[in-house]
Short mmCIF file of C-alpha atoms in Angstrom, two decimals:
data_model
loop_
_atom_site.label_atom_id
_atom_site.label_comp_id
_atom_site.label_asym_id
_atom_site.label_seq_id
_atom_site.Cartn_x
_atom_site.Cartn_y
_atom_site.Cartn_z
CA UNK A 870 -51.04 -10.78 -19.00
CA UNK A 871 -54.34 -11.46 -16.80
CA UNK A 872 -55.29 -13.82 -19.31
CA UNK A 873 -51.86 -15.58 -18.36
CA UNK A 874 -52.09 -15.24 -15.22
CA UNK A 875 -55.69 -17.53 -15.42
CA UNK A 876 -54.06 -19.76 -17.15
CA UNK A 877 -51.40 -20.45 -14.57
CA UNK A 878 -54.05 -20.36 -12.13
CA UNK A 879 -56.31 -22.99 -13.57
CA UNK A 880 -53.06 -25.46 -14.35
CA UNK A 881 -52.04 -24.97 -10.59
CA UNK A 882 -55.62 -25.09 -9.35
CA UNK A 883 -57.75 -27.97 -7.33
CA UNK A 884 -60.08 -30.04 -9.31
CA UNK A 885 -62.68 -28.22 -6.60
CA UNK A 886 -61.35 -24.82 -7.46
CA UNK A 887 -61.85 -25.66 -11.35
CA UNK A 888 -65.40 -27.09 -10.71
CA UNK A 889 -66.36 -23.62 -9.02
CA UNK A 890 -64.27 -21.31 -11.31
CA UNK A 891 -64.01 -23.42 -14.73
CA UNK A 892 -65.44 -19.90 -16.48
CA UNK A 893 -62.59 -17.99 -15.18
CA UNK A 894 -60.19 -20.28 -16.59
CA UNK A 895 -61.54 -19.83 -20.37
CA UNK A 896 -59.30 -19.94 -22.88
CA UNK A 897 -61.29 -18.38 -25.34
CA UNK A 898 -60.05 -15.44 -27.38
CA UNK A 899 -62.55 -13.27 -25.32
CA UNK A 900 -60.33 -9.86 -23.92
CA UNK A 901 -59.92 -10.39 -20.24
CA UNK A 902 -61.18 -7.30 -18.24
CA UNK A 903 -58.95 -4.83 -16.80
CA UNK A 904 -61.13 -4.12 -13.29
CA UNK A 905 -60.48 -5.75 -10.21
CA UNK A 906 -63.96 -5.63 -9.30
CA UNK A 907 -64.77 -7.78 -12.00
CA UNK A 908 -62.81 -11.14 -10.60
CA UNK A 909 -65.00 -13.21 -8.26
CA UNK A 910 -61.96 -15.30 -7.32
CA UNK A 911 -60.01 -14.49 -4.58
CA UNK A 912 -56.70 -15.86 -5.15
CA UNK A 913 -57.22 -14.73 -9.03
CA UNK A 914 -58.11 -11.04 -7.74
CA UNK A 915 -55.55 -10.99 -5.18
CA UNK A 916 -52.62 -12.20 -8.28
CA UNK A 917 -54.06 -9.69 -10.73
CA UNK A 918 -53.98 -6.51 -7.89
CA UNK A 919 -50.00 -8.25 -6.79
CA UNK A 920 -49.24 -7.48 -10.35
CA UNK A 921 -51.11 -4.51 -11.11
CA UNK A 922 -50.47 -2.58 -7.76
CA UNK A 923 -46.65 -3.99 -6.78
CA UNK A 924 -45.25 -4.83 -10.18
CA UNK A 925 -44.49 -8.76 -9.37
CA UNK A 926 -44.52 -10.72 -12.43
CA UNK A 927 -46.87 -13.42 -13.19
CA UNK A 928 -45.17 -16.12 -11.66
CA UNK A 929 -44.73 -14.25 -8.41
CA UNK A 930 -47.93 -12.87 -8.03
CA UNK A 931 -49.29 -16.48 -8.47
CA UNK A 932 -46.99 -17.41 -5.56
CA UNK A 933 -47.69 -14.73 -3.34
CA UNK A 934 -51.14 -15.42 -4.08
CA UNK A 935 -51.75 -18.30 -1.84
CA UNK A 936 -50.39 -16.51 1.05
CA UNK A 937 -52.58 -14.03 1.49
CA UNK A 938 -56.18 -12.89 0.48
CA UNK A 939 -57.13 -9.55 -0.96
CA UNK A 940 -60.55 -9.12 -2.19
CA UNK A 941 -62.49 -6.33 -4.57
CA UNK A 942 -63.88 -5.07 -1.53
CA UNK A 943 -60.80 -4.76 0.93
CA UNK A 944 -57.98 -2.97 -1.63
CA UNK A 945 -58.27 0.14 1.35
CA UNK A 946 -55.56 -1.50 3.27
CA UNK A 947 -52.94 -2.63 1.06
CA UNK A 948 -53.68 0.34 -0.44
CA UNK A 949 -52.71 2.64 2.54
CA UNK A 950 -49.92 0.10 2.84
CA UNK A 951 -48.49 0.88 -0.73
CA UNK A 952 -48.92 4.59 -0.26
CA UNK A 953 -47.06 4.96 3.10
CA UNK A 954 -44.15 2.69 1.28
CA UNK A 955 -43.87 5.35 -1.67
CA UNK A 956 -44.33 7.96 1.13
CA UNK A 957 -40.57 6.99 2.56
CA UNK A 958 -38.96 6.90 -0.69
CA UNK A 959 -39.46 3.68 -1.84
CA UNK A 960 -40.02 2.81 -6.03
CA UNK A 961 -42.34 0.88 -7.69
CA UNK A 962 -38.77 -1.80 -7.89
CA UNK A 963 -38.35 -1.57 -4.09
CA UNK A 964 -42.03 -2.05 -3.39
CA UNK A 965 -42.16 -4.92 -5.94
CA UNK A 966 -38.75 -7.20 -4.39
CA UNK A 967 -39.97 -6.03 -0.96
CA UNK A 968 -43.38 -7.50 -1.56
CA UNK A 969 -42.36 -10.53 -3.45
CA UNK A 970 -40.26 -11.46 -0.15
CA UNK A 971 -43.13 -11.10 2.16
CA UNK A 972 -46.49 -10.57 0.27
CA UNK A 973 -48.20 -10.21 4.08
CA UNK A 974 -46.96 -7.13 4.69
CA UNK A 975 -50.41 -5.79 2.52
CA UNK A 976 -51.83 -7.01 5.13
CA UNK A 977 -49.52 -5.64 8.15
CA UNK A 978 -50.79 -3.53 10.54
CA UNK A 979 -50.44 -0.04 9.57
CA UNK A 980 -50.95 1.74 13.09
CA UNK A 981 -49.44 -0.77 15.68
CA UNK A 982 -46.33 -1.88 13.30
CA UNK A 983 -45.49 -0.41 9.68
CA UNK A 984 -46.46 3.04 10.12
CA UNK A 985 -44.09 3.42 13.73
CA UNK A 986 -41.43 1.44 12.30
CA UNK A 987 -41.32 3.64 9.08
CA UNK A 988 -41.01 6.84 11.19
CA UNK A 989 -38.53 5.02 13.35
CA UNK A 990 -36.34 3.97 10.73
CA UNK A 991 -36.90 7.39 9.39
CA UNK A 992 -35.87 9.60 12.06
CA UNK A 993 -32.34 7.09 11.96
CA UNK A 994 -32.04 8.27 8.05
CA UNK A 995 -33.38 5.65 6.53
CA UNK A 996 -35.16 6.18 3.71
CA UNK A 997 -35.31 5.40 -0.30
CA UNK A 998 -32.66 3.43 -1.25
CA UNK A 999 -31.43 2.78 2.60
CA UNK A 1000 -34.74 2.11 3.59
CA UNK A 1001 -35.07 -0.48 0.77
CA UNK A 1002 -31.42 -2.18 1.49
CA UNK A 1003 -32.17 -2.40 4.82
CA UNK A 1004 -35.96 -4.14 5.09
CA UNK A 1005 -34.80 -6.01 2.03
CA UNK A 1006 -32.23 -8.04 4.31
CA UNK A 1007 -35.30 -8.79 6.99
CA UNK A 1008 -38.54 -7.52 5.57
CA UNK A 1009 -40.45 -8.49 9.03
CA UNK A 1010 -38.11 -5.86 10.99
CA UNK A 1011 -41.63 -3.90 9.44
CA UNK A 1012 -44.21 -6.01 11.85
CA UNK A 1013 -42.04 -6.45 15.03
CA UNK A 1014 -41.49 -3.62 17.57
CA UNK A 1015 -38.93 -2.09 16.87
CA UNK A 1016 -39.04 0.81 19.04
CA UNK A 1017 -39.15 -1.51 21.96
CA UNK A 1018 -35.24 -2.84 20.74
CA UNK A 1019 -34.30 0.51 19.90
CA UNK A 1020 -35.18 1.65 23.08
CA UNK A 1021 -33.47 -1.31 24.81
CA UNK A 1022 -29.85 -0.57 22.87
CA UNK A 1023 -30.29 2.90 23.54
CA UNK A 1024 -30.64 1.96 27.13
CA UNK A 1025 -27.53 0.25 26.72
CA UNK A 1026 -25.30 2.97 25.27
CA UNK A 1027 -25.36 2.76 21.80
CA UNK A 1028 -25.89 6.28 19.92
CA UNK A 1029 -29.01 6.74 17.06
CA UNK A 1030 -25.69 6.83 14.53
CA UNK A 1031 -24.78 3.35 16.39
CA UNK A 1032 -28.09 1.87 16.24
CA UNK A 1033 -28.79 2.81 12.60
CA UNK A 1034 -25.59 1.04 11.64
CA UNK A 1035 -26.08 -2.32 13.35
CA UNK A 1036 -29.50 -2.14 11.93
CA UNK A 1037 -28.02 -1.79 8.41
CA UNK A 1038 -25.73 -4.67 8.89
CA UNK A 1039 -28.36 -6.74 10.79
CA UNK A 1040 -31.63 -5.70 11.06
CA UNK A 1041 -32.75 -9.31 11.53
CA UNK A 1042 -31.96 -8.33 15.80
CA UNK A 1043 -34.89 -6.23 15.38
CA UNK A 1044 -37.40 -8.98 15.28
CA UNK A 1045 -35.73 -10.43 18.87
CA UNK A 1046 -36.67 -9.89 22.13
CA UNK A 1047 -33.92 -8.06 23.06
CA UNK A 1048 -34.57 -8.21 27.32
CA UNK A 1049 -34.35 -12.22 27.07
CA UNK A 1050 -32.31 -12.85 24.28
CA UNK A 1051 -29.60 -9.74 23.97
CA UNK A 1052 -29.54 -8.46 27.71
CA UNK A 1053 -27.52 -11.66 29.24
CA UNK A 1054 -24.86 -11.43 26.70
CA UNK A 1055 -24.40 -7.85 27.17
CA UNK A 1056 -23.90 -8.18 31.19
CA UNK A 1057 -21.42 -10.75 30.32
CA UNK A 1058 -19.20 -8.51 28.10
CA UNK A 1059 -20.14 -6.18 31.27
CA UNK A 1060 -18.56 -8.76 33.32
CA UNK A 1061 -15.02 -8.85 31.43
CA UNK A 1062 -14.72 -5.31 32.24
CA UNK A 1063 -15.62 -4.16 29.09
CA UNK A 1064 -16.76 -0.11 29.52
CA UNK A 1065 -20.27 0.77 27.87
CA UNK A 1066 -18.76 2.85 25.40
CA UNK A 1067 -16.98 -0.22 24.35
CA UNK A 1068 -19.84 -2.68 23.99
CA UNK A 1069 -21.33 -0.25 21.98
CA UNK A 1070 -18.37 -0.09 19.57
CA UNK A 1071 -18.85 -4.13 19.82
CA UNK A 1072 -22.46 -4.12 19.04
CA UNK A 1073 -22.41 -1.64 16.15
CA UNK A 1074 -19.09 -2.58 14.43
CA UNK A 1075 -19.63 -6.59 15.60
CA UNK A 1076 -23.43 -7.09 15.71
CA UNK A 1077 -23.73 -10.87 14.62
CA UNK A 1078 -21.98 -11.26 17.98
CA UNK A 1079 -25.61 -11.25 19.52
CA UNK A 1080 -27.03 -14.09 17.15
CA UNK A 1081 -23.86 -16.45 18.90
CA UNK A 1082 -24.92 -18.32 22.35
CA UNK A 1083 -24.11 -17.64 25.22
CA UNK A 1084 -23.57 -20.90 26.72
CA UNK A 1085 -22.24 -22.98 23.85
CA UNK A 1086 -19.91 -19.63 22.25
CA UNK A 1087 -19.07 -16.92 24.61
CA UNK A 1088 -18.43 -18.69 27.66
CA UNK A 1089 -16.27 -21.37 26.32
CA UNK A 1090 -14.41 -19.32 23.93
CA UNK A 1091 -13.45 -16.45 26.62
CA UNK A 1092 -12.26 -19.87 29.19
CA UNK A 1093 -9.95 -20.99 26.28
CA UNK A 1094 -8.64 -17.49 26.14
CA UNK A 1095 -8.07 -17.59 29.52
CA UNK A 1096 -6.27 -20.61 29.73
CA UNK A 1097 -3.90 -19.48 27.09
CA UNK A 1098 -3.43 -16.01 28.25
CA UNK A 1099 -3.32 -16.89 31.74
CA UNK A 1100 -5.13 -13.79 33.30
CA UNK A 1101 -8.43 -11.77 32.89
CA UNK A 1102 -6.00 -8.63 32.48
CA UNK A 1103 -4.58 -10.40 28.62
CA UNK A 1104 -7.90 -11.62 28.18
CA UNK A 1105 -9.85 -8.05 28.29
CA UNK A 1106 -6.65 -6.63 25.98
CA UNK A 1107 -7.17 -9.12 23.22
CA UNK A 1108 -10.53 -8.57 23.15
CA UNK A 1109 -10.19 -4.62 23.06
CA UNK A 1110 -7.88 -5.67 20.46
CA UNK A 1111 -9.86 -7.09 18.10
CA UNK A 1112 -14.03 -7.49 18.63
CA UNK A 1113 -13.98 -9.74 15.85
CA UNK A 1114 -12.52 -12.63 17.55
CA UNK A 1115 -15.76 -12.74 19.60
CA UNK A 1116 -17.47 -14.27 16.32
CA UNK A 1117 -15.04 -16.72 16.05
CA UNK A 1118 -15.10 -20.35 17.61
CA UNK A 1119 -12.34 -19.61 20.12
CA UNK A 1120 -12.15 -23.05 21.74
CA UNK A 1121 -12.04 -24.75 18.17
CA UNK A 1122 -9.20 -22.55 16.54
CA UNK A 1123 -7.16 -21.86 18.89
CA UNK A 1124 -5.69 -24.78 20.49
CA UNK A 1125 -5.04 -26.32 17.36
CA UNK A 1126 -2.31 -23.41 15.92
CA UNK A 1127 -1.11 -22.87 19.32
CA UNK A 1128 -0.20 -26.84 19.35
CA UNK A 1129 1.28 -25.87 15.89
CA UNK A 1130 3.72 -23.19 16.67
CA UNK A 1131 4.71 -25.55 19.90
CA UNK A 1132 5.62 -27.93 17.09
CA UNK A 1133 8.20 -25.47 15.67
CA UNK A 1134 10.26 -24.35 18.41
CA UNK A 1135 7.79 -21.00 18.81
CA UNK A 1136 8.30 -20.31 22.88
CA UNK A 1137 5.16 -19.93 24.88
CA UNK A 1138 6.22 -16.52 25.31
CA UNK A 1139 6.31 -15.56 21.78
CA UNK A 1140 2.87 -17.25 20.89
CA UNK A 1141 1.05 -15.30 23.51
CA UNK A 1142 3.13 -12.16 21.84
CA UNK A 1143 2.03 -12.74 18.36
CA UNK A 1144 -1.31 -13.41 19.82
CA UNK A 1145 -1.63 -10.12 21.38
CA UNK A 1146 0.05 -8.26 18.36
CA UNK A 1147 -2.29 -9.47 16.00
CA UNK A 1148 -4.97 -11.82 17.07
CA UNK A 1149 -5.96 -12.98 13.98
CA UNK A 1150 -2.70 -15.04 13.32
CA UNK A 1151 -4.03 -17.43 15.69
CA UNK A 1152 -7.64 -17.68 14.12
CA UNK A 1153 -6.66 -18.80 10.86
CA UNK A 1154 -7.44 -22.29 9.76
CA UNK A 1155 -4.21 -24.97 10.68
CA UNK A 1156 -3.54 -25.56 7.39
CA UNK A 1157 -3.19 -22.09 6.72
CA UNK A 1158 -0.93 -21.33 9.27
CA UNK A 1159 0.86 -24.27 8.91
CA UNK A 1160 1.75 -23.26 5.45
CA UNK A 1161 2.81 -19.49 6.65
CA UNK A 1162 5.11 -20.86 8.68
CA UNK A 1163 6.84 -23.38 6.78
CA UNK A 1164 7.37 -20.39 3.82
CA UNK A 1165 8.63 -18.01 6.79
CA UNK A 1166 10.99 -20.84 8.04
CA UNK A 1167 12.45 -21.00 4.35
CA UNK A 1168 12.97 -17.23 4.44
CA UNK A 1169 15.60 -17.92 7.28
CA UNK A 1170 13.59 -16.87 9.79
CA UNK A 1171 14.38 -18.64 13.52
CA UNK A 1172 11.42 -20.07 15.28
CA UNK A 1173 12.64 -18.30 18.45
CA UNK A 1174 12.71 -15.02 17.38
CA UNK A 1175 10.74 -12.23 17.49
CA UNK A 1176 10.88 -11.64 14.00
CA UNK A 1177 9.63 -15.03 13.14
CA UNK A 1178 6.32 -13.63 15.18
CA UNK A 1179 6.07 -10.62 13.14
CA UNK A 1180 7.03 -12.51 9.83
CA UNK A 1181 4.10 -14.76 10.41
CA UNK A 1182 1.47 -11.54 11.73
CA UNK A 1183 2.86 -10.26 8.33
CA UNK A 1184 1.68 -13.08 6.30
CA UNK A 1185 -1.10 -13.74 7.86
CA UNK A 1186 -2.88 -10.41 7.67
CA UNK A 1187 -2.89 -10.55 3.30
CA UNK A 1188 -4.28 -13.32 0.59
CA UNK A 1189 -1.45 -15.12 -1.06
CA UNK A 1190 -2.11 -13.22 -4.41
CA UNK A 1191 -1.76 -9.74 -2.22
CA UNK A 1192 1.83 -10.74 -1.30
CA UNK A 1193 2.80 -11.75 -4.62
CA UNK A 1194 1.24 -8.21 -5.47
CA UNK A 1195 3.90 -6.58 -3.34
CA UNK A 1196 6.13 -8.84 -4.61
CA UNK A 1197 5.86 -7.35 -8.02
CA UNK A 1198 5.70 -4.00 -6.97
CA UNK A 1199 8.97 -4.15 -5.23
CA UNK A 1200 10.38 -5.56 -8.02
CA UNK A 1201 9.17 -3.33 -10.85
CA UNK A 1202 10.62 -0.19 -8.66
CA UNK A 1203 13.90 -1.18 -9.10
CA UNK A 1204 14.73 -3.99 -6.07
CA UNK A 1205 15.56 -7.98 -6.83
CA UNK A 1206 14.13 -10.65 -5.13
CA UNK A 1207 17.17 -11.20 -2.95
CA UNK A 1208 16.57 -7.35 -1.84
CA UNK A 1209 13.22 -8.08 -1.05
CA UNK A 1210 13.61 -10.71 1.52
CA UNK A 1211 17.01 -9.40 2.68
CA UNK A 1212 14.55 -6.01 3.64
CA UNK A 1213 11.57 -8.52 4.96
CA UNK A 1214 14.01 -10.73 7.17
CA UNK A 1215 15.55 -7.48 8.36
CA UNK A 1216 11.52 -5.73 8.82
CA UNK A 1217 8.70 -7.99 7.96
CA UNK A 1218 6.46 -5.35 8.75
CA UNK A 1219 7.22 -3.44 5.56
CA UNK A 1220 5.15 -6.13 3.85
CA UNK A 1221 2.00 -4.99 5.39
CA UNK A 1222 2.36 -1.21 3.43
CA UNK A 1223 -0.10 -0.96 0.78
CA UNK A 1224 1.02 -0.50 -2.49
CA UNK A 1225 -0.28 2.34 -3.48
CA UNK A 1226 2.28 3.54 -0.59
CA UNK A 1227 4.89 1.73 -1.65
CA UNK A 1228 4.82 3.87 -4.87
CA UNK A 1229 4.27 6.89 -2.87
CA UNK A 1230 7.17 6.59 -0.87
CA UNK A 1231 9.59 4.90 -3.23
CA UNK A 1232 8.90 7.25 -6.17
CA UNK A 1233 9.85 10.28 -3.04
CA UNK A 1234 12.99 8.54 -1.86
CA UNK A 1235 14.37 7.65 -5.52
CA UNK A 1236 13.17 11.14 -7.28
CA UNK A 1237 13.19 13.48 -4.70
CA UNK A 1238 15.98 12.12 -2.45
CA UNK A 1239 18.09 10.36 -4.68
CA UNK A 1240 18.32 7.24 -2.74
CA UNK A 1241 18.91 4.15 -4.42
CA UNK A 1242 16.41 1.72 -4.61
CA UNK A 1243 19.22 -1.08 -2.84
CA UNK A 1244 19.68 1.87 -0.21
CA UNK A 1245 15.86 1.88 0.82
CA UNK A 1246 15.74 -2.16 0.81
CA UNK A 1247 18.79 -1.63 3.67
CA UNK A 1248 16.66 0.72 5.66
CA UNK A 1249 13.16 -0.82 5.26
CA UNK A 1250 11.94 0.48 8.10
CA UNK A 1251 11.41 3.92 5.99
CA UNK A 1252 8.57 1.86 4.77
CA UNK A 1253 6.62 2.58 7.80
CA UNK A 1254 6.84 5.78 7.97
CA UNK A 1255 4.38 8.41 7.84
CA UNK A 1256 4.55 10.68 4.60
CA UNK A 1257 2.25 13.58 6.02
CA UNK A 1258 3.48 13.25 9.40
CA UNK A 1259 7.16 12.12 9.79
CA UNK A 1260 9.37 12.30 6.11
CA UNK A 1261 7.78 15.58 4.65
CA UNK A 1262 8.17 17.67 8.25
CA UNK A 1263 11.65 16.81 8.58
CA UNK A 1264 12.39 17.44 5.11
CA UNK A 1265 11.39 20.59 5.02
CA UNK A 1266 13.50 21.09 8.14
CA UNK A 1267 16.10 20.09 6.12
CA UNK A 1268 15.26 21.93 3.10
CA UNK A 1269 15.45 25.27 5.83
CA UNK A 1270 19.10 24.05 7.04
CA UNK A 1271 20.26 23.81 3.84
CA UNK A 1272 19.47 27.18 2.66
CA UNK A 1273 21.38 28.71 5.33
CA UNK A 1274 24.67 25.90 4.77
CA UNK A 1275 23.81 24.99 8.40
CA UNK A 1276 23.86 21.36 7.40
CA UNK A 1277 26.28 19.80 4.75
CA UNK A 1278 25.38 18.72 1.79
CA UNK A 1279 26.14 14.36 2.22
CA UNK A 1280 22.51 14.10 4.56
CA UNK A 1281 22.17 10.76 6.05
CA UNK A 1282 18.59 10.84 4.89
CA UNK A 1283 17.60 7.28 6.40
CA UNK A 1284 19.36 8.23 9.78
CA UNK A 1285 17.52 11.48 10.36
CA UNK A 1286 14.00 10.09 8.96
CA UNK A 1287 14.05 7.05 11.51
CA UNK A 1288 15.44 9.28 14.87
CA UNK A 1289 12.51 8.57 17.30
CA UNK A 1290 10.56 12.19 17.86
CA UNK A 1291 12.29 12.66 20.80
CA UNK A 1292 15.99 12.45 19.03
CA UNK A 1293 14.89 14.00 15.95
CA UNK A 1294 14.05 17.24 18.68
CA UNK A 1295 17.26 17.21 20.55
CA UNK A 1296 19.77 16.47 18.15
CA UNK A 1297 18.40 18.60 15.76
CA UNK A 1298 15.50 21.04 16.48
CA UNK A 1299 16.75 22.15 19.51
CA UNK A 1300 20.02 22.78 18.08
CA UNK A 1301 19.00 24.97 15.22
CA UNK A 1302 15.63 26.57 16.00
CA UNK A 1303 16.71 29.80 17.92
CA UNK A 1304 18.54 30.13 14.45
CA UNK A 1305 16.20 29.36 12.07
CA UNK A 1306 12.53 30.03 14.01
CA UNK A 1307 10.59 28.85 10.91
CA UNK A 1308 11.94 24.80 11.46
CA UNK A 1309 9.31 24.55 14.40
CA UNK A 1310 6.52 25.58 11.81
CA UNK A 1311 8.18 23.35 9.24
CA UNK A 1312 8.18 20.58 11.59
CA UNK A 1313 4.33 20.78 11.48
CA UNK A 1314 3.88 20.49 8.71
CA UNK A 1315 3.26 24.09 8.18
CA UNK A 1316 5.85 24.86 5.69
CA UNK A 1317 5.72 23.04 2.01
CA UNK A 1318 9.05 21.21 0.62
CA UNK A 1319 9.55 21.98 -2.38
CA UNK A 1320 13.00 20.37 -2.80
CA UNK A 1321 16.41 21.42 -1.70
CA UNK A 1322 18.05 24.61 -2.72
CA UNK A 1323 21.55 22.71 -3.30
CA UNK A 1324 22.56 19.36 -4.88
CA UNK A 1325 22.65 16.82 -1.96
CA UNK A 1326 24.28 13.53 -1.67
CA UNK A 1327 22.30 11.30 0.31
CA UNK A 1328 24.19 8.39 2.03
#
């Protein structure tokens, strides 16, 4: 492999190189030697120890070769380098990617830079595999200071478990200087009225928001909100609402859909609503949208209606092959299409429940409830509902009533499931629980349904 490795060297070589070096470059049948002492070279020492010591392959090694300079009698360093690496967890694979990314770091400073930033990264649990995903993404967050940025975000509010994930997602901040670069954008999310503990859930969940400008991102983007949403109060909600639009090109999207639904019939009012209710409706791309709402609009749904809002939030929160998904689903449980979009135009929001919970809940209400499929599509708003928390407590409120023939037998199961919490407890906890103590456990959840104890007919 040496021998290759000379080979490569003396085809990629200067004619000045070859007239120093021509013996190196034999190609003789001679065995090359296996000591790194023995190469006079430096690039052809420094390409034999990148291969020998980090595992890069021939080609690499060449590469790495001319940016940097190792010689016979200076191996201490990269050396030490190597050894601290395997030291925090890191294999002979991670070592060899890590160094055929940025071959310098041999060189790196071990006390100033590597050696700190290893212990720093350590003490945030980084190390082995998390270590090597992480520097792999931005191998010179090893050479910067990165206590100094650490410091600064801790400064700032954000937690070790904060920083550690924003440095997993983008460890490329690390190598900024935070004071000039981060600190204005952070006193301008100050100046919203964002809280501290809310930049901080910005920063860590959101932290490619610091890479966007100031002056050519934020400040336009949060003016176009403003002139939409008309106050600093809407503007601060829809940004607690969702951090993400703070990425987006505010100015750009915006105006163009909101020119769109104006083109429908949408009222003011109810674009600002869908806005607010889910955000991201409004930051899709035109033709996107436009092609939501013309497929909503051939649903029946009226462009001045609040269900035309949530149709579109509906739609606009899944892929097209997602909704066909759901689609199917339905269908294969028992409802036809006509069902479907009878239950959508009546709750559009029971498009958003994942399928997995659409099994869940229509495999309880057909099996264990003996509703109809057709029944279910009338009440779709038993879609939304909470298995652990809402239909399982009552039934087994139920399931008590029943066992003492306090109830009758033809339950109007969708009724009782959809009473608000504050019904459900007057019309029917109060009423029966100095009777049957044990419904105020069961309506915690405390008490298991197994079923009811008679035959019920469920309207």
């Amino acid at each position: 492999m040496l021998r290759l490795i000379c080979l490569k060297l003396k085809q990629r070589a200067s004619p000045y190189l070859l007239s120093r070096h021509g013996s190196l470059y034999s190609t003789s049948t001679a065995k090359p030697t296996s000591k790194f002492s023995n190469f006079t070279d430096p690039q052809l020492f420094t390409a034999s120890y990148l291969q020998k010591s980090c595992g890069l392959s021939s080609d690499s090694a060449i590469s790495a070769s001319k940016k940097l300079q190792i010689e016979p009698t200076t191996t201490h360093h990269p050396d030490s380098v190597l050894s601290l690496f395997r030291a925090h967890g890191l294999t002979r694979s991670h070592i060899k990617n890590l160094i055929t990314k940025r071959p310098g770091l041999l060189l790196g400073d071990l006390d100033s830079s590597i050696g700190p930033n290893l212990d720093l990264f350590k003490s945030l649990g980084f190390s082995g595999t998390s270590l090597a995903k992480m520097i792999g993404k931005e191998p010179r967050v090893l050479e910067c200071n990165a206590k100094t940025v650490f410091e600064f975000f801790r400064s700032h509010g954000l937690s070790e478990k904060d920083i550690a994930s924003l440095m997993m997602k983008l460890p490329a901040l690390f190598v900024y200087d935070a004071e000039k670069i981060f600190k204005p954008k952070i006193e301008f999310f100050r100046s919203l009225g964002l809280s501290e503990i809310e930049i901080a859930t910005i920063l860590s969940n959101e932290p490619y928001v610091l890479t966007r400008s100031l002056k050519h991102h934020f400040i336009p983007s949060v003016k176009a909100l403003r002139r939409f949403l008309g106050s600093d109060e809407n503007v601060l909600k829809a940004i607690k609402g969702y951090y993400r639009m703070l990425e987006c090109n505010l100015e750009k999207l915006l105006e163009p859909n909101i020119t769109l639904l104006r083109s429908h019939g949408v009222p003011e009012s109810l674009i600002v609503k869908i806005f607010m209710i889910q955000p991201k409706t409004l930051l899709l791309r035109n033709t996107v949208l436009s092609e939501i709402i013309d497929y909503v609009k051939d649903l029946g749904f009226e462009p001045n209606n609040l269900l035309f809002v949530l149709a579109v939030r509906s739609m606009a929160v899944m892929s097209t092959a997602l909704w066909e998904q759901k689609l199917e689903t339905y269908t294969s449980l028992g409802l036809s299409k006509d069902e479907i979009f009878a239950a959508f135009r009546s709750q559009p929001m029971c498009m958003i429940t994942s399928v997995k919970k659409i099994h869940q809940l229509m495999d309880f209400f057909v099996n264990k409830l003996n509703l109809k499929p057709s029944t279910v599509a009338k009440h779709p708003n038993l879609l939304l509902l909470s298995m652990e928390k809402r239909i399982l407590p009552r039934c087994s409120v139920l399931q008590l009533l029943l066992s003492r023939g306090l109830i009758k037998e033809d339950i109007n199961f969708p009724y009782v499931l959809k009473l608000t919490e504050k019904a459900f407890m007057r019309k029917v906890m109060s009423k029966y629980e100095q009777v049957v103590p044990d419904i105020v456990k069961a309506n915690k959840g405390q008490i298991e349904f197994q079923g009811f104890p008679v035959p019920v007919i469920c309207k």
